[in-house]
PDB file of C-alpha atoms and ligand atoms in Angstrom:
ATOM      1  CA  UNK A   1     128.095  28.024  70.962  1.00 90.00           C
ATOM      2  CA  UNK A   2     125.127  26.585  71.169  1.00 97.00           C
ATOM      3  CA  UNK A   3     122.162  28.067  72.043  1.00 98.00           C
ATOM      4  CA  UNK A   4     118.321  27.755  72.588  1.00 98.00           C
ATOM      5  CA  UNK A   5     116.222  31.155  71.996  1.00 98.00           C
ATOM      6  CA  UNK A   6     112.372  31.112  72.652  1.00 98.00           C
ATOM      7  CA  UNK A   7     111.691  32.742  69.282  1.00 98.00           C
ATOM      8  CA  UNK A   8     107.926  32.732  70.251  1.00 98.00           C
ATOM      9  CA  UNK A   9     106.939  32.291  73.347  1.00 98.00           C
ATOM     10  CA  UNK A  10     102.595  33.713  72.592  1.00 98.00           C
ATOM     11  CA  UNK A  11     100.051  31.427  70.994  1.00 97.00           C
ATOM     12  CA  UNK A  12      96.986  31.705  68.701  1.00 97.00           C
ATOM     13  CA  UNK A  13      96.718  35.557  70.144  1.00 97.00           C
ATOM     14  CA  UNK A  14      97.700  38.343  68.071  1.00 97.00           C
ATOM     15  CA  UNK A  15      99.875  40.658  70.629  1.00 96.00           C
ATOM     16  CA  UNK A  16     102.896  43.723  70.204  1.00 95.00           C
ATOM     17  CA  UNK A  17     105.623  41.074  72.455  1.00 95.00           C
ATOM     18  CA  UNK A  18     104.942  37.439  71.670  1.00 98.00           C
ATOM     19  CA  UNK A  19     105.115  35.885  68.195  1.00 98.00           C
ATOM     20  CA  UNK A  20     102.941  32.134  67.860  1.00 97.00           C
ATOM     21  CA  UNK A  21     104.883  28.807  69.648  1.00 94.00           C
ATOM     22  CA  UNK A  22     108.896  28.467  68.660  1.00 98.00           C
ATOM     23  CA  UNK A  23     112.188  27.479  70.348  1.00 98.00           C
ATOM     24  CA  UNK A  24     115.417  27.584  68.063  1.00 98.00           C
ATOM     25  CA  UNK A  25     117.904  25.349  69.103  1.00 98.00           C
ATOM     26  CA  UNK A  26     121.443  26.082  67.682  1.00 98.00           C
ATOM     27  CA  UNK A  27     123.750  22.603  68.304  1.00 97.00           C
ATOM     28  CA  UNK A  28     127.633  23.704  67.700  1.00 96.00           C
ATOM     29  CA  UNK A  29     125.800  26.390  65.126  1.00 91.00           C
ATOM     30  CA  UNK A  30     123.578  23.993  63.705  1.00 97.00           C
ATOM     31  CA  UNK A  31     120.433  25.673  63.473  1.00 98.00           C
ATOM     32  CA  UNK A  32     117.492  23.320  64.546  1.00 98.00           C
ATOM     33  CA  UNK A  33     113.890  24.822  64.321  1.00 98.00           C
ATOM     34  CA  UNK A  34     111.135  24.003  67.020  1.00 98.00           C
ATOM     35  CA  UNK A  35     107.577  24.606  65.640  1.00 98.00           C
ATOM     36  CA  UNK A  36     106.963  27.741  63.677  1.00 98.00           C
ATOM     37  CA  UNK A  37     104.448  29.796  64.369  1.00 97.00           C
ATOM     38  CA  UNK A  38     103.018  33.461  63.389  1.00 98.00           C
ATOM     39  CA  UNK A  39     105.885  35.874  63.531  1.00 98.00           C
ATOM     40  CA  UNK A  40     108.626  33.372  63.381  1.00 98.00           C
ATOM     41  CA  UNK A  41     110.305  33.798  60.271  1.00 97.00           C
ATOM     42  CA  UNK A  42     110.849  37.854  61.245  1.00 97.00           C
ATOM     43  CA  UNK A  43     112.299  36.437  64.350  1.00 98.00           C
ATOM     44  CA  UNK A  44     114.717  34.075  62.722  1.00 98.00           C
ATOM     45  CA  UNK A  45     115.804  37.209  61.793  1.00 97.00           C
ATOM     46  CA  UNK A  46     116.499  39.309  64.265  1.00 97.00           C
ATOM     47  CA  UNK A  47     119.166  36.440  66.049  1.00 97.00           C
ATOM     48  CA  UNK A  48     120.273  36.730  61.961  1.00 97.00           C
ATOM     49  CA  UNK A  49     118.839  33.254  60.480  1.00 97.00           C
ATOM     50  CA  UNK A  50     118.160  33.455  57.322  1.00 97.00           C
ATOM     51  CA  UNK A  51     115.226  31.207  56.071  1.00 97.00           C
ATOM     52  CA  UNK A  52     117.145  29.769  53.782  1.00 98.00           C
ATOM     53  CA  UNK A  53     119.834  28.445  56.242  1.00 97.00           C
ATOM     54  CA  UNK A  54     117.556  26.082  58.255  1.00 98.00           C
ATOM     55  CA  UNK A  55     117.440  22.488  57.384  1.00 98.00           C
ATOM     56  CA  UNK A  56     116.185  21.552  60.369  1.00 98.00           C
ATOM     57  CA  UNK A  57     112.298  22.156  60.861  1.00 98.00           C
ATOM     58  CA  UNK A  58     110.899  19.952  64.202  1.00 98.00           C
ATOM     59  CA  UNK A  59     106.528  20.618  64.262  1.00 98.00           C
ATOM     60  CA  UNK A  60     105.563  19.644  67.781  1.00 98.00           C
ATOM     61  CA  UNK A  61     101.622  19.148  65.952  1.00 97.00           C
ATOM     62  CA  UNK A  62      99.710  20.637  63.823  1.00 97.00           C
ATOM     63  CA  UNK A  63      98.089  23.195  65.063  1.00 97.00           C
ATOM     64  CA  UNK A  64      98.093  26.794  63.298  1.00 97.00           C
ATOM     65  CA  UNK A  65      99.801  29.000  66.001  1.00 97.00           C
ATOM     66  CA  UNK A  66     102.713  26.180  65.522  1.00 98.00           C
ATOM     67  CA  UNK A  67     103.124  26.003  62.055  1.00 98.00           C
ATOM     68  CA  UNK A  68     101.770  28.931  60.094  1.00 98.00           C
ATOM     69  CA  UNK A  69     105.072  30.383  59.289  1.00 98.00           C
ATOM     70  CA  UNK A  70     105.699  27.750  57.296  1.00 98.00           C
ATOM     71  CA  UNK A  71     104.192  29.121  54.449  1.00 98.00           C
ATOM     72  CA  UNK A  72     106.157  31.884  53.784  1.00 98.00           C
ATOM     73  CA  UNK A  73     109.594  30.488  55.246  1.00 98.00           C
ATOM     74  CA  UNK A  74     108.804  27.538  51.689  1.00 98.00           C
ATOM     75  CA  UNK A  75     107.932  30.132  49.618  1.00 98.00           C
ATOM     76  CA  UNK A  76     110.822  32.466  50.750  1.00 98.00           C
ATOM     77  CA  UNK A  77     112.605  29.509  49.825  1.00 98.00           C
ATOM     78  CA  UNK A  78     111.537  28.547  46.327  1.00 98.00           C
ATOM     79  CA  UNK A  79     110.902  32.221  45.483  1.00 98.00           C
ATOM     80  CA  UNK A  80     113.144  34.796  47.183  1.00 98.00           C
ATOM     81  CA  UNK A  81     115.286  37.017  45.357  1.00 98.00           C
ATOM     82  CA  UNK A  82     118.157  37.880  47.871  1.00 97.00           C
ATOM     83  CA  UNK A  83     117.432  34.249  49.395  1.00 97.00           C
ATOM     84  CA  UNK A  84     116.521  31.750  47.340  1.00 98.00           C
ATOM     85  CA  UNK A  85     117.359  28.088  48.834  1.00 98.00           C
ATOM     86  CA  UNK A  86     120.086  25.943  47.801  1.00 98.00           C
ATOM     87  CA  UNK A  87     119.837  23.363  50.868  1.00 98.00           C
ATOM     88  CA  UNK A  88     117.881  20.573  51.251  1.00 98.00           C
ATOM     89  CA  UNK A  89     115.009  21.060  54.160  1.00 98.00           C
ATOM     90  CA  UNK A  90     114.802  18.007  56.974  1.00 98.00           C
ATOM     91  CA  UNK A  91     110.892  18.871  58.325  1.00 98.00           C
ATOM     92  CA  UNK A  92     110.642  16.418  61.207  1.00 98.00           C
ATOM     93  CA  UNK A  93     107.055  15.007  63.074  1.00 98.00           C
ATOM     94  CA  UNK A  94     104.476  12.694  64.577  1.00 97.00           C
ATOM     95  CA  UNK A  95     102.485  10.584  62.514  1.00 97.00           C
ATOM     96  CA  UNK A  96     100.362  12.557  59.962  1.00 97.00           C
ATOM     97  CA  UNK A  97     103.256  14.372  59.509  1.00 98.00           C
ATOM     98  CA  UNK A  98     103.509  13.868  55.235  1.00 98.00           C
ATOM     99  CA  UNK A  99     100.037  13.651  54.513  1.00 98.00           C
ATOM    100  CA  UNK A 100     100.420  17.625  56.369  1.00 98.00           C
ATOM    101  CA  UNK A 101     103.093  18.794  54.330  1.00 98.00           C
ATOM    102  CA  UNK A 102     102.234  17.456  51.221  1.00 98.00           C
ATOM    103  CA  UNK A 103      98.785  19.064  51.671  1.00 98.00           C
ATOM    104  CA  UNK A 104     100.340  22.748  52.000  1.00 97.00           C
ATOM    105  CA  UNK A 105     102.365  21.776  49.490  1.00 97.00           C
ATOM    106  CA  UNK A 106      99.995  20.902  46.588  1.00 97.00           C
ATOM    107  CA  UNK A 107      97.178  23.744  47.820  1.00 97.00           C
ATOM    108  CA  UNK A 108      99.894  26.240  46.955  1.00 96.00           C
ATOM    109  CA  UNK A 109     100.248  24.789  43.373  1.00 92.00           C
ATOM    110  CA  UNK A 110     103.280  22.535  41.628  1.00 89.00           C
ATOM    111  CA  UNK A 111     105.575  25.416  42.446  1.00 94.00           C
ATOM    112  CA  UNK A 112     104.274  27.415  45.114  1.00 97.00           C
ATOM    113  CA  UNK A 113     106.216  25.992  48.241  1.00 98.00           C
ATOM    114  CA  UNK A 114     108.987  24.254  45.856  1.00 97.00           C
ATOM    115  CA  UNK A 115     111.161  24.503  43.654  1.00 97.00           C
ATOM    116  CA  UNK A 116     112.466  20.256  42.950  1.00 95.00           C
ATOM    117  CA  UNK A 117     114.998  21.240  41.269  1.00 96.00           C
ATOM    118  CA  UNK A 118     116.846  23.651  43.026  1.00 97.00           C
ATOM    119  CA  UNK A 119     116.387  21.164  46.474  1.00 98.00           C
ATOM    120  CA  UNK A 120     114.305  18.523  48.152  1.00 98.00           C
ATOM    121  CA  UNK A 121     111.841  18.468  51.301  1.00 98.00           C
ATOM    122  CA  UNK A 122     112.228  15.702  52.700  1.00 98.00           C
ATOM    123  CA  UNK A 123     110.015  14.689  55.357  1.00 98.00           C
ATOM    124  CA  UNK A 124     110.213  12.241  58.370  1.00 98.00           C
ATOM    125  CA  UNK A 125     107.494  10.980  60.330  1.00 98.00           C
ATOM    126  CA  UNK A 126     107.963   9.865  63.279  1.00 98.00           C
ATOM    127  CA  UNK A 127     106.691   6.966  64.761  1.00 96.00           C
ATOM    128  CA  UNK A 128     108.931   5.476  67.601  1.00 93.00           C
ATOM    129  CA  UNK A 129     109.437   8.284  70.162  1.00 96.00           C
ATOM    130  CA  UNK A 130     113.034   9.250  69.197  1.00 98.00           C
ATOM    131  CA  UNK A 131     114.843  10.339  66.116  1.00 98.00           C
ATOM    132  CA  UNK A 132     118.461  11.854  65.150  1.00 98.00           C
ATOM    133  CA  UNK A 133     119.656  15.200  63.286  1.00 98.00           C
ATOM    134  CA  UNK A 134     123.524  13.829  62.601  1.00 96.00           C
ATOM    135  CA  UNK A 135     124.779  12.619  66.157  1.00 95.00           C
ATOM    136  CA  UNK A 136     122.741  14.023  68.540  1.00 98.00           C
ATOM    137  CA  UNK A 137     119.621  11.855  69.755  1.00 98.00           C
ATOM    138  CA  UNK A 138     116.379  13.557  70.102  1.00 98.00           C
ATOM    139  CA  UNK A 139     113.673  11.738  72.098  1.00 98.00           C
ATOM    140  CA  UNK A 140     109.819  12.561  71.269  1.00 98.00           C
ATOM    141  CA  UNK A 141     107.108  11.970  73.003  1.00 97.00           C
ATOM    142  CA  UNK A 142     103.267  12.300  72.925  1.00 96.00           C
ATOM    143  CA  UNK A 143     101.194  14.696  75.030  1.00 96.00           C
ATOM    144  CA  UNK A 144      98.007  13.941  74.491  1.00 91.00           C
ATOM    145  CA  UNK A 145      95.343  15.313  73.959  1.00 89.00           C
ATOM    146  CA  UNK A 146      96.341  17.277  70.334  1.00 88.00           C
ATOM    147  CA  UNK A 147      98.572  14.750  69.082  1.00 91.00           C
ATOM    148  CA  UNK A 148     101.191  16.971  70.011  1.00 96.00           C
ATOM    149  CA  UNK A 149     104.987  15.794  70.655  1.00 97.00           C
ATOM    150  CA  UNK A 150     107.338  17.455  73.577  1.00 98.00           C
ATOM    151  CA  UNK A 151     111.166  17.204  72.412  1.00 98.00           C
ATOM    152  CA  UNK A 152     113.979  15.987  75.014  1.00 98.00           C
ATOM    153  CA  UNK A 153     117.437  15.430  74.604  1.00 98.00           C
ATOM    154  CA  UNK A 154     121.083  15.468  76.378  1.00 98.00           C
ATOM    155  CA  UNK A 155     123.672  17.918  75.437  1.00 98.00           C
ATOM    156  CA  UNK A 156     126.811  18.681  76.956  1.00 95.00           C
ATOM    157  CA  UNK A 157     125.709  16.616  80.426  1.00 95.00           C
ATOM    158  CA  UNK A 158     122.667  18.660  80.392  1.00 98.00           C
ATOM    159  CA  UNK A 159     118.729  17.885  79.960  1.00 98.00           C
ATOM    160  CA  UNK A 160     116.302  19.713  78.255  1.00 98.00           C
ATOM    161  CA  UNK A 161     112.295  19.057  77.145  1.00 98.00           C
ATOM    162  CA  UNK A 162     110.065  21.475  75.448  1.00 98.00           C
ATOM    163  CA  UNK A 163     106.561  20.302  76.084  1.00 96.00           C
ATOM    164  CA  UNK A 164     104.817  22.370  72.699  1.00 92.00           C
ATOM    165  CA  UNK A 165     101.301  21.941  73.240  1.00 92.00           C
ATOM    166  CA  UNK A 166     100.259  20.509  76.817  1.00 89.00           C
ATOM    167  CA  UNK A 167      98.378  20.116  79.512  1.00 92.00           C
ATOM    168  CA  UNK A 168      99.157  18.258  83.559  1.00 94.00           C
ATOM    169  CA  UNK A 169      99.521  14.835  83.348  1.00 95.00           C
ATOM    170  CA  UNK A 170     101.349  11.854  83.849  1.00 96.00           C
ATOM    171  CA  UNK A 171     103.277  12.373  80.417  1.00 97.00           C
ATOM    172  CA  UNK A 172     103.719  15.654  80.581  1.00 97.00           C
ATOM    173  CA  UNK A 173     105.968  14.885  84.373  1.00 97.00           C
ATOM    174  CA  UNK A 174     107.513  11.651  82.720  1.00 97.00           C
ATOM    175  CA  UNK A 175     108.609  14.616  80.123  1.00 98.00           C
ATOM    176  CA  UNK A 176     109.865  17.114  82.327  1.00 98.00           C
ATOM    177  CA  UNK A 177     111.080  14.851  85.546  1.00 98.00           C
ATOM    178  CA  UNK A 178     114.630  15.799  86.448  1.00 96.00           C
ATOM    179  CA  UNK A 179     115.674  17.847  83.530  1.00 98.00           C
ATOM    180  CA  UNK A 180     117.871  20.557  83.469  1.00 98.00           C
ATOM    181  CA  UNK A 181     115.652  22.864  81.315  1.00 98.00           C
ATOM    182  CA  UNK A 182     112.011  22.776  80.792  1.00 98.00           C
ATOM    183  CA  UNK A 183     110.660  25.389  78.477  1.00 98.00           C
ATOM    184  CA  UNK A 184     106.843  24.501  79.216  1.00 98.00           C
ATOM    185  CA  UNK A 185     103.113  25.180  77.474  1.00 97.00           C
ATOM    186  CA  UNK A 186     102.332  27.294  80.260  1.00 97.00           C
ATOM    187  CA  UNK A 187      99.340  29.053  79.002  1.00 96.00           C
ATOM    188  CA  UNK A 188      96.799  25.698  78.851  1.00 95.00           C
ATOM    189  CA  UNK A 189      97.506  24.580  82.507  1.00 96.00           C
ATOM    190  CA  UNK A 190      96.585  26.173  85.789  1.00 97.00           C
ATOM    191  CA  UNK A 191      98.856  28.493  88.108  1.00 98.00           C
ATOM    192  CA  UNK A 192      97.796  25.628  90.698  1.00 98.00           C
ATOM    193  CA  UNK A 193      99.112  23.396  88.085  1.00 98.00           C
ATOM    194  CA  UNK A 194     102.207  24.819  86.696  1.00 98.00           C
ATOM    195  CA  UNK A 195     103.112  24.789  90.644  1.00 98.00           C
ATOM    196  CA  UNK A 196     102.274  20.938  90.826  1.00 98.00           C
ATOM    197  CA  UNK A 197     104.366  19.983  87.820  1.00 98.00           C
ATOM    198  CA  UNK A 198     106.992  21.761  89.628  1.00 98.00           C
ATOM    199  CA  UNK A 199     107.331  19.930  92.850  1.00 98.00           C
ATOM    200  CA  UNK A 200     106.081  16.372  90.866  1.00 98.00           C
ATOM    201  CA  UNK A 201     109.076  17.532  88.154  1.00 98.00           C
ATOM    202  CA  UNK A 202     111.749  18.714  89.964  1.00 98.00           C
ATOM    203  CA  UNK A 203     112.853  20.229  86.837  1.00 98.00           C
ATOM    204  CA  UNK A 204     115.910  22.454  87.761  1.00 98.00           C
ATOM    205  CA  UNK A 205     114.747  25.606  85.653  1.00 98.00           C
ATOM    206  CA  UNK A 206     111.536  25.657  84.492  1.00 98.00           C
ATOM    207  CA  UNK A 207     110.724  28.502  81.577  1.00 98.00           C
ATOM    208  CA  UNK A 208     106.751  29.689  81.569  1.00 98.00           C
ATOM    209  CA  UNK A 209     106.362  29.441  77.370  1.00 98.00           C
ATOM    210  CA  UNK A 210     103.590  29.534  75.158  1.00 97.00           C
ATOM    211  CA  UNK A 211     101.789  32.384  77.838  1.00 98.00           C
ATOM    212  CA  UNK A 212      97.886  33.375  77.184  1.00 97.00           C
ATOM    213  CA  UNK A 213      97.438  35.361  80.496  1.00 97.00           C
ATOM    214  CA  UNK A 214     100.053  37.232  83.253  1.00 96.00           C
ATOM    215  CA  UNK A 215     102.312  35.455  85.221  1.00 97.00           C
ATOM    216  CA  UNK A 216     102.928  36.106  88.486  1.00 97.00           C
ATOM    217  CA  UNK A 217     107.239  34.213  88.502  1.00 97.00           C
ATOM    218  CA  UNK A 218     107.884  35.041  92.227  1.00 97.00           C
ATOM    219  CA  UNK A 219     104.392  34.053  93.839  1.00 98.00           C
ATOM    220  CA  UNK A 220     104.358  30.690  91.406  1.00 98.00           C
ATOM    221  CA  UNK A 221     108.359  30.496  92.873  1.00 98.00           C
ATOM    222  CA  UNK A 222     107.228  30.973  95.917  1.00 98.00           C
ATOM    223  CA  UNK A 223     104.384  28.596  96.148  1.00 98.00           C
ATOM    224  CA  UNK A 224     106.221  25.332  94.489  1.00 98.00           C
ATOM    225  CA  UNK A 225     109.101  26.201  97.244  1.00 98.00           C
ATOM    226  CA  UNK A 226     106.154  25.850 100.032  1.00 98.00           C
ATOM    227  CA  UNK A 227     105.347  22.608  98.269  1.00 98.00           C
ATOM    228  CA  UNK A 228     109.116  21.402  98.622  1.00 98.00           C
ATOM    229  CA  UNK A 229     110.438  22.596  94.267  1.00 98.00           C
ATOM    230  CA  UNK A 230     114.231  23.658  94.445  1.00 98.00           C
ATOM    231  CA  UNK A 231     114.562  24.681  91.340  1.00 98.00           C
ATOM    232  CA  UNK A 232     113.423  28.163  89.904  1.00 98.00           C
ATOM    233  CA  UNK A 233     110.228  28.843  87.845  1.00 98.00           C
ATOM    234  CA  UNK A 234     110.658  32.049  85.389  1.00 98.00           C
ATOM    235  CA  UNK A 235     108.767  33.872  82.560  1.00 98.00           C
ATOM    236  CA  UNK A 236     109.598  33.438  79.405  1.00 98.00           C
ATOM    237  CA  UNK A 237     110.028  36.101  76.653  1.00 98.00           C
ATOM    238  CA  UNK A 238     110.676  36.461  72.773  1.00 98.00           C
ATOM    239  CA  UNK A 239     114.442  36.332  72.033  1.00 98.00           C
ATOM    240  CA  UNK A 240     114.972  35.202  75.937  1.00 98.00           C
ATOM    241  CA  UNK A 241     118.459  33.049  74.739  1.00 98.00           C
ATOM    242  CA  UNK A 242     120.010  30.664  77.174  1.00 98.00           C
ATOM    243  CA  UNK A 243     123.765  29.718  76.373  1.00 97.00           C
ATOM    244  CA  UNK A 244     123.606  25.443  76.894  1.00 96.00           C
TER     245      UNK A 244
HETATM  246 ZN1  LIG B 301      99.380  25.835  70.638  1.00 61.18          ZN
END
């Protein structure tokens, strides 16, 4: 079975209901984490995945609300007495990811966040808009202005896209155009821009995430339909899961 689960639909805001940004993909039982903001290591446990089972983490960019739980995740891998890491960890990200991760590792000292005799941390700097994990191909497309990258992939004849952080611009429309499911940053753009994005991309299902404010899905849906949108807009919540 394969799933896409919103582990965190929040932002830098500290809230009861929402952890920071993260989406978990489970593709034929291979877990792949897209972003790892605050509270996500606990959310992983809630869906039955221990930190040390993860072998693949993709980072959209290096804002704290997308990366801050890398620290507890890496420390637990190195030092947990119950679940220490025995398998290598691959971290994928945009240009700068090598410097970012090595700086983080160095900041906490030689073995604070790693145990090189037990496992390796492989850093993959993505420079040509695409990469693969096993046989699965991913597109990794720049979404200005914060160095952020969106992820797009096909799985069982459907196309999925996740924006991470974004703003309303041509690159975002391109990422989301015609996808079956788009997980969007709805917090940095206005209601009107969410509506325009839906109309311009005709993404079949848009799930609003990275939420700074309350959204009214009914109102967004109605206005988007008036503009010719034929898909559905829904508001994401933590642990919302789709069977892929
Ligand atoms: Zn963010």
